[in-house]
Amino acid sequence: MNFFKVGKYFTLVDMPGYGYRAPQDFADMVEAYLQEHQNLKRTFLLVDSLVGFQKADHIAIEMLEEFGIPYVFVLTKMDKAPKGLLVKNVLEIQDFAEKHTQGCFPQLFPVSSIEYSGIHLLRCFIAHVTGNLPMMNS
Ligand SMILES: Nc1nc2c(ncn2[C@@H]2O[C@H](COP(=O)(O)OP(=O)(O)OP(=O)(O)O)[C@@H](O)[C@H]2O)c(=O)[nH]1
Ligand SMILES: [Mg+2]
């Protein structure tokens, strides 16, 4: 796990993937970390726009649901996916979140780190959930 301290405001923790490559590492490291750290504001689940939602994602979802940790889906590499596939994967995830989850944020964030699309809104969301974005009338 990599820790990025963002000034005095919050720390972003980058966790290893939980796909076919390292399910055991994920269970050992990430599960323990999520369970022990009660001050986590949000957990982000990154799904590749081209690949979409996979069976392996359920490992993470079940864990987060069980621990009662609020989480949000981020759809990565949106520059790579044809528009039709992007929409299909967005709808699939949102439909799943709506029907089968408790702790999942109803809105997902499609992003591209190459084109920078969606990054601004995701940053604002992170600033907001970490208590660093003063909002009007709230
Ligand atoms: N086209 C495109 N490529 C991207 C984007 N974001 C990341 N990549 C590429 O995807 C590859 C994997 O990126 P990583 O950030 O290492 O992926 P990861 O999910 O952290 O991988 P693990 O930690 O091993 O699970 C790299 O070659 C990146 O350059 C994106 O928005 N668009
Ligand atoms: Mg990584």
PDB file of C-alpha atoms and ligand atoms in Angstrom:
ATOM      1  CA  MET A   1       0.000   0.000   0.000  1.00  0.00           C
ATOM      2  CA  ASN A   2       1.192   3.503  -0.818  1.00  0.00           C
ATOM      3  CA  PHE A   3       0.315   6.490   1.348  1.00  0.00           C
ATOM      4  CA  PHE A   4       0.028   9.969  -0.145  1.00  0.00           C
ATOM      5  CA  LYS A   5      -0.259  12.701   2.414  1.00  0.00           C
ATOM      6  CA  VAL A   6      -2.152  15.672   0.978  1.00  0.00           C
ATOM      7  CA  GLY A   7      -0.821  18.497   3.132  1.00  0.00           C
ATOM      8  CA  LYS A   8      -2.470  18.521   6.508  1.00  0.00           C
ATOM      9  CA  TYR A   9      -5.851  17.735   4.956  1.00  0.00           C
ATOM     10  CA  PHE A  10      -6.077  14.003   4.333  1.00  0.00           C
ATOM     11  CA  THR A  11      -4.112  10.925   3.292  1.00  0.00           C
ATOM     12  CA  LEU A  12      -4.852   8.969   0.143  1.00  0.00           C
ATOM     13  CA  VAL A  13      -4.054   5.262   0.374  1.00  0.00           C
ATOM     14  CA  ASP A  14      -3.376   3.402  -2.868  1.00  0.00           C
ATOM     15  CA  MET A  15      -4.134  -0.285  -2.463  1.00  0.00           C
ATOM     16  CA  PRO A  16      -3.108  -3.258  -4.566  1.00  0.00           C
ATOM     17  CA  GLY A  17      -5.481  -4.736  -7.120  1.00  0.00           C
ATOM     18  CA  TYR A  18      -7.658  -7.599  -5.991  1.00  0.00           C
ATOM     19  CA  GLY A  19      -7.937  -9.295  -9.370  1.00  0.00           C
ATOM     20  CA  TYR A  20      -6.670 -12.690 -10.458  1.00  0.00           C
ATOM     21  CA  ARG A  21      -3.092 -11.745  -9.679  1.00  0.00           C
ATOM     22  CA  ALA A  22      -3.185 -11.227  -5.949  1.00  0.00           C
ATOM     23  CA  PRO A  23      -6.399 -12.229  -4.208  1.00  0.00           C
ATOM     24  CA  GLN A  24      -4.491 -13.540  -1.182  1.00  0.00           C
ATOM     25  CA  ASP A  25      -2.394 -10.372  -0.770  1.00  0.00           C
ATOM     26  CA  PHE A  26      -5.571  -8.389  -0.996  1.00  0.00           C
ATOM     27  CA  ALA A  27      -7.299 -10.436   1.665  1.00  0.00           C
ATOM     28  CA  ASP A  28      -4.298 -10.333   4.010  1.00  0.00           C
ATOM     29  CA  MET A  29      -3.318  -6.670   3.648  1.00  0.00           C
ATOM     30  CA  VAL A  30      -6.323  -4.733   2.520  1.00  0.00           C
ATOM     31  CA  GLU A  31      -8.919  -6.561   4.557  1.00  0.00           C
ATOM     32  CA  ALA A  32      -6.898  -6.064   7.739  1.00  0.00           C
ATOM     33  CA  TYR A  33      -6.286  -2.401   6.952  1.00  0.00           C
ATOM     34  CA  LEU A  34      -9.924  -1.607   6.180  1.00  0.00           C
ATOM     35  CA  GLN A  35     -11.114  -3.421   9.268  1.00  0.00           C
ATOM     36  CA  GLU A  36      -8.679  -1.682  11.637  1.00  0.00           C
ATOM     37  CA  HIS A  37      -8.907   1.898  10.350  1.00  0.00           C
ATOM     38  CA  GLN A  38     -12.119   3.349  11.622  1.00  0.00           C
ATOM     39  CA  ASN A  39     -11.300   6.880  10.436  1.00  0.00           C
ATOM     40  CA  LEU A  40     -11.542   6.073   6.720  1.00  0.00           C
ATOM     41  CA  LYS A  41     -13.738   8.605   4.959  1.00  0.00           C
ATOM     42  CA  ARG A  42     -14.353   6.744   1.721  1.00  0.00           C
ATOM     43  CA  THR A  43     -13.102   3.764  -0.208  1.00  0.00           C
ATOM     44  CA  PHE A  44     -12.867   3.956  -3.995  1.00  0.00           C
ATOM     45  CA  LEU A  45     -13.181   0.858  -6.147  1.00  0.00           C
ATOM     46  CA  LEU A  46     -11.463   1.301  -9.498  1.00  0.00           C
ATOM     47  CA  VAL A  47     -12.928  -0.556 -12.463  1.00  0.00           C
ATOM     48  CA  ASP A  48     -11.380  -0.469 -15.955  1.00  0.00           C
ATOM     49  CA  SER A  49     -13.836   0.998 -18.506  1.00  0.00           C
ATOM     50  CA  LEU A  50     -12.853  -1.589 -21.106  1.00  0.00           C
ATOM     51  CA  VAL A  51     -13.123  -4.568 -18.798  1.00  0.00           C
ATOM     52  CA  GLY A  52     -16.165  -3.548 -16.786  1.00  0.00           C
ATOM     53  CA  PHE A  53     -17.518  -5.079 -13.658  1.00  0.00           C
ATOM     54  CA  GLN A  54     -16.033  -8.509 -12.916  1.00  0.00           C
ATOM     55  CA  LYS A  55     -16.494 -11.411 -10.561  1.00  0.00           C
ATOM     56  CA  ALA A  56     -13.383 -10.372  -8.641  1.00  0.00           C
ATOM     57  CA  ASP A  57     -15.032  -7.050  -7.800  1.00  0.00           C
ATOM     58  CA  HIS A  58     -17.464  -8.946  -5.616  1.00  0.00           C
ATOM     59  CA  ILE A  59     -14.618  -9.893  -3.262  1.00  0.00           C
ATOM     60  CA  ALA A  60     -14.098  -6.222  -2.458  1.00  0.00           C
ATOM     61  CA  ILE A  61     -17.787  -5.379  -2.413  1.00  0.00           C
ATOM     62  CA  GLU A  62     -18.679  -8.181  -0.011  1.00  0.00           C
ATOM     63  CA  MET A  63     -15.854  -7.088   2.282  1.00  0.00           C
ATOM     64  CA  LEU A  64     -16.911  -3.422   2.275  1.00  0.00           C
ATOM     65  CA  GLU A  65     -20.566  -4.294   2.780  1.00  0.00           C
ATOM     66  CA  GLU A  66     -19.672  -6.611   5.656  1.00  0.00           C
ATOM     67  CA  PHE A  67     -17.526  -3.972   7.376  1.00  0.00           C
ATOM     68  CA  GLY A  68     -20.091  -1.244   6.717  1.00  0.00           C
ATOM     69  CA  ILE A  69     -17.538   0.953   4.928  1.00  0.00           C
ATOM     70  CA  PRO A  70     -18.957   3.517   2.471  1.00  0.00           C
ATOM     71  CA  TYR A  71     -17.510   3.141  -1.019  1.00  0.00           C
ATOM     72  CA  VAL A  72     -17.668   4.667  -4.471  1.00  0.00           C
ATOM     73  CA  PHE A  73     -16.996   3.251  -7.940  1.00  0.00           C
ATOM     74  CA  VAL A  74     -14.510   4.950 -10.232  1.00  0.00           C
ATOM     75  CA  LEU A  75     -14.507   3.862 -13.882  1.00  0.00           C
ATOM     76  CA  THR A  76     -10.934   4.330 -15.125  1.00  0.00           C
ATOM     77  CA  LYS A  77      -9.379   4.782 -18.595  1.00  0.00           C
ATOM     78  CA  MET A  78     -12.591   6.124 -20.112  1.00  0.00           C
ATOM     79  CA  ASP A  79     -10.533   7.414 -23.067  1.00  0.00           C
ATOM     80  CA  LYS A  80      -9.996   3.802 -24.152  1.00  0.00           C
ATOM     81  CA  ALA A  81     -13.587   2.559 -24.153  1.00  0.00           C
ATOM     82  CA  PRO A  82     -15.908   3.071 -27.131  1.00  0.00           C
ATOM     83  CA  LYS A  83     -18.882   5.212 -26.046  1.00  0.00           C
ATOM     84  CA  GLY A  84     -21.402   2.338 -26.216  1.00  0.00           C
ATOM     85  CA  LEU A  85     -19.276   0.125 -24.008  1.00  0.00           C
ATOM     86  CA  LEU A  86     -18.692   2.988 -21.578  1.00  0.00           C
ATOM     87  CA  VAL A  87     -22.430   3.552 -21.177  1.00  0.00           C
ATOM     88  CA  LYS A  88     -23.075  -0.189 -20.839  1.00  0.00           C
ATOM     89  CA  ASN A  89     -20.503  -0.483 -18.049  1.00  0.00           C
ATOM     90  CA  VAL A  90     -21.728   2.668 -16.290  1.00  0.00           C
ATOM     91  CA  LEU A  91     -25.322   1.421 -16.310  1.00  0.00           C
ATOM     92  CA  GLU A  92     -24.331  -2.088 -15.246  1.00  0.00           C
ATOM     93  CA  ILE A  93     -22.467  -0.824 -12.183  1.00  0.00           C
ATOM     94  CA  GLN A  94     -25.148   1.686 -11.217  1.00  0.00           C
ATOM     95  CA  ASP A  95     -27.869  -0.931 -11.603  1.00  0.00           C
ATOM     96  CA  PHE A  96     -25.929  -3.334  -9.402  1.00  0.00           C
ATOM     97  CA  ALA A  97     -25.245  -0.629  -6.797  1.00  0.00           C
ATOM     98  CA  GLU A  98     -28.907   0.286  -6.659  1.00  0.00           C
ATOM     99  CA  LYS A  99     -30.241  -3.265  -6.371  1.00  0.00           C
ATOM    100  CA  HIS A 100     -27.650  -5.161  -4.399  1.00  0.00           C
ATOM    101  CA  THR A 101     -25.687  -2.829  -2.131  1.00  0.00           C
ATOM    102  CA  GLN A 102     -26.127  -0.784   1.012  1.00  0.00           C
ATOM    103  CA  GLY A 103     -22.883   1.153   1.318  1.00  0.00           C
ATOM    104  CA  CYS A 104     -22.290   2.066  -2.317  1.00  0.00           C
ATOM    105  CA  PHE A 105     -22.608   5.690  -3.456  1.00  0.00           C
ATOM    106  CA  PRO A 106     -25.334   5.816  -6.157  1.00  0.00           C
ATOM    107  CA  GLN A 107     -23.227   7.921  -8.533  1.00  0.00           C
ATOM    108  CA  LEU A 108     -20.058   6.584 -10.103  1.00  0.00           C
ATOM    109  CA  PHE A 109     -17.152   8.621 -11.452  1.00  0.00           C
ATOM    110  CA  PRO A 110     -15.859   7.888 -14.962  1.00  0.00           C
ATOM    111  CA  VAL A 111     -12.329   9.281 -15.365  1.00  0.00           C
ATOM    112  CA  SER A 112      -9.327   9.356 -17.647  1.00  0.00           C
ATOM    113  CA  SER A 113      -5.908  10.211 -16.269  1.00  0.00           C
ATOM    114  CA  ILE A 114      -4.686  10.693 -19.852  1.00  0.00           C
ATOM    115  CA  GLU A 115      -7.339  13.169 -20.991  1.00  0.00           C
ATOM    116  CA  TYR A 116      -8.096  14.364 -17.465  1.00  0.00           C
ATOM    117  CA  SER A 117     -11.826  13.937 -18.023  1.00  0.00           C
ATOM    118  CA  GLY A 118     -13.845  13.481 -14.836  1.00  0.00           C
ATOM    119  CA  ILE A 119     -10.828  14.187 -12.642  1.00  0.00           C
ATOM    120  CA  HIS A 120     -11.978  17.611 -11.541  1.00  0.00           C
ATOM    121  CA  LEU A 121     -15.337  16.359 -10.272  1.00  0.00           C
ATOM    122  CA  LEU A 122     -13.718  13.386  -8.518  1.00  0.00           C
ATOM    123  CA  ARG A 123     -11.252  15.751  -6.824  1.00  0.00           C
ATOM    124  CA  CYS A 124     -14.111  17.956  -5.650  1.00  0.00           C
ATOM    125  CA  PHE A 125     -15.888  14.883  -4.312  1.00  0.00           C
ATOM    126  CA  ILE A 126     -12.774  13.800  -2.387  1.00  0.00           C
ATOM    127  CA  ALA A 127     -12.369  17.323  -1.022  1.00  0.00           C
ATOM    128  CA  HIS A 128     -16.000  17.209   0.033  1.00  0.00           C
ATOM    129  CA  VAL A 129     -15.971  13.797   1.767  1.00  0.00           C
ATOM    130  CA  THR A 130     -12.763  14.676   3.605  1.00  0.00           C
ATOM    131  CA  GLY A 131     -14.347  17.888   4.897  1.00  0.00           C
ATOM    132  CA  ASN A 132     -12.252  20.203   2.770  1.00  0.00           C
ATOM    133  CA  LEU A 133     -14.866  21.713   0.481  1.00  0.00           C
ATOM    134  CA  PRO A 134     -17.102  24.318   2.056  1.00  0.00           C
ATOM    135  CA  MET A 135     -20.497  24.152   0.357  1.00  0.00           C
ATOM    136  CA  MET A 136     -23.192  26.752   0.013  1.00  0.00           C
ATOM    137  CA  ASN A 137     -26.315  26.199   2.140  1.00  0.00           C
ATOM    138  CA  SER A 138     -25.167  23.035   3.880  1.00  0.00           C
TER     139      SER A 138
HETATM  140  N1  LIG B   1      -5.357   5.048 -21.658  1.00  0.00           N
HETATM  141  C1  LIG B   1      -5.257   5.174 -20.329  1.00  0.00           C
HETATM  142  N2  LIG B   1      -4.325   4.441 -19.665  1.00  0.00           N
HETATM  143  C2  LIG B   1      -4.258   4.574 -18.322  1.00  0.00           C
HETATM  144  C3  LIG B   1      -5.128   5.435 -17.591  1.00  0.00           C
HETATM  145  N3  LIG B   1      -4.826   5.345 -16.275  1.00  0.00           N
HETATM  146  C4  LIG B   1      -3.827   4.461 -16.185  1.00  0.00           C
HETATM  147  N4  LIG B   1      -3.470   3.990 -17.394  1.00  0.00           N
HETATM  148  C5  LIG B   1      -2.419   3.001 -17.698  1.00  0.00           C
HETATM  149  O1  LIG B   1      -2.789   1.741 -17.167  1.00  0.00           O
HETATM  150  C6  LIG B   1      -1.644   1.012 -16.701  1.00  0.00           C
HETATM  151  C7  LIG B   1      -1.875   0.515 -15.282  1.00  0.00           C
HETATM  152  O2  LIG B   1      -1.947   1.628 -14.442  1.00  0.00           O
HETATM  153  P1  LIG B   1      -1.782   1.496 -12.885  1.00  0.00           P
HETATM  154  O3  LIG B   1      -2.059   2.811 -12.311  1.00  0.00           O
HETATM  155  O4  LIG B   1      -0.471   0.846 -12.543  1.00  0.00           O
HETATM  156  O5  LIG B   1      -2.939   0.451 -12.542  1.00  0.00           O
HETATM  157  P2  LIG B   1      -3.351  -0.170 -11.152  1.00  0.00           P
HETATM  158  O6  LIG B   1      -4.782  -0.430 -11.241  1.00  0.00           O
HETATM  159  O7  LIG B   1      -2.856   0.680 -10.038  1.00  0.00           O
HETATM  160  O8  LIG B   1      -2.610  -1.572 -11.130  1.00  0.00           O
HETATM  161  P3  LIG B   1      -2.420  -2.503  -9.848  1.00  0.00           P
HETATM  162  O9  LIG B   1      -2.006  -1.613  -8.722  1.00  0.00           O
HETATM  163  O10 LIG B   1      -1.341  -3.449 -10.278  1.00  0.00           O
HETATM  164  O11 LIG B   1      -3.714  -3.177  -9.623  1.00  0.00           O
HETATM  165  C8  LIG B   1      -0.468   1.970 -16.858  1.00  0.00           C
HETATM  166  O12 LIG B   1       0.216   1.606 -18.029  1.00  0.00           O
HETATM  167  C9  LIG B   1      -1.115   3.349 -17.010  1.00  0.00           C
HETATM  168  O13 LIG B   1      -0.353   4.224 -17.805  1.00  0.00           O
HETATM  169  C10 LIG B   1      -6.101   6.203 -18.340  1.00  0.00           C
HETATM  170  O14 LIG B   1      -6.914   6.974 -17.823  1.00  0.00           O
HETATM  171  N5  LIG B   1      -6.108   6.015 -19.694  1.00  0.00           N
HETATM  172 MG    MG B   2      -1.888   0.316  -8.394  1.00  0.00          MG
END
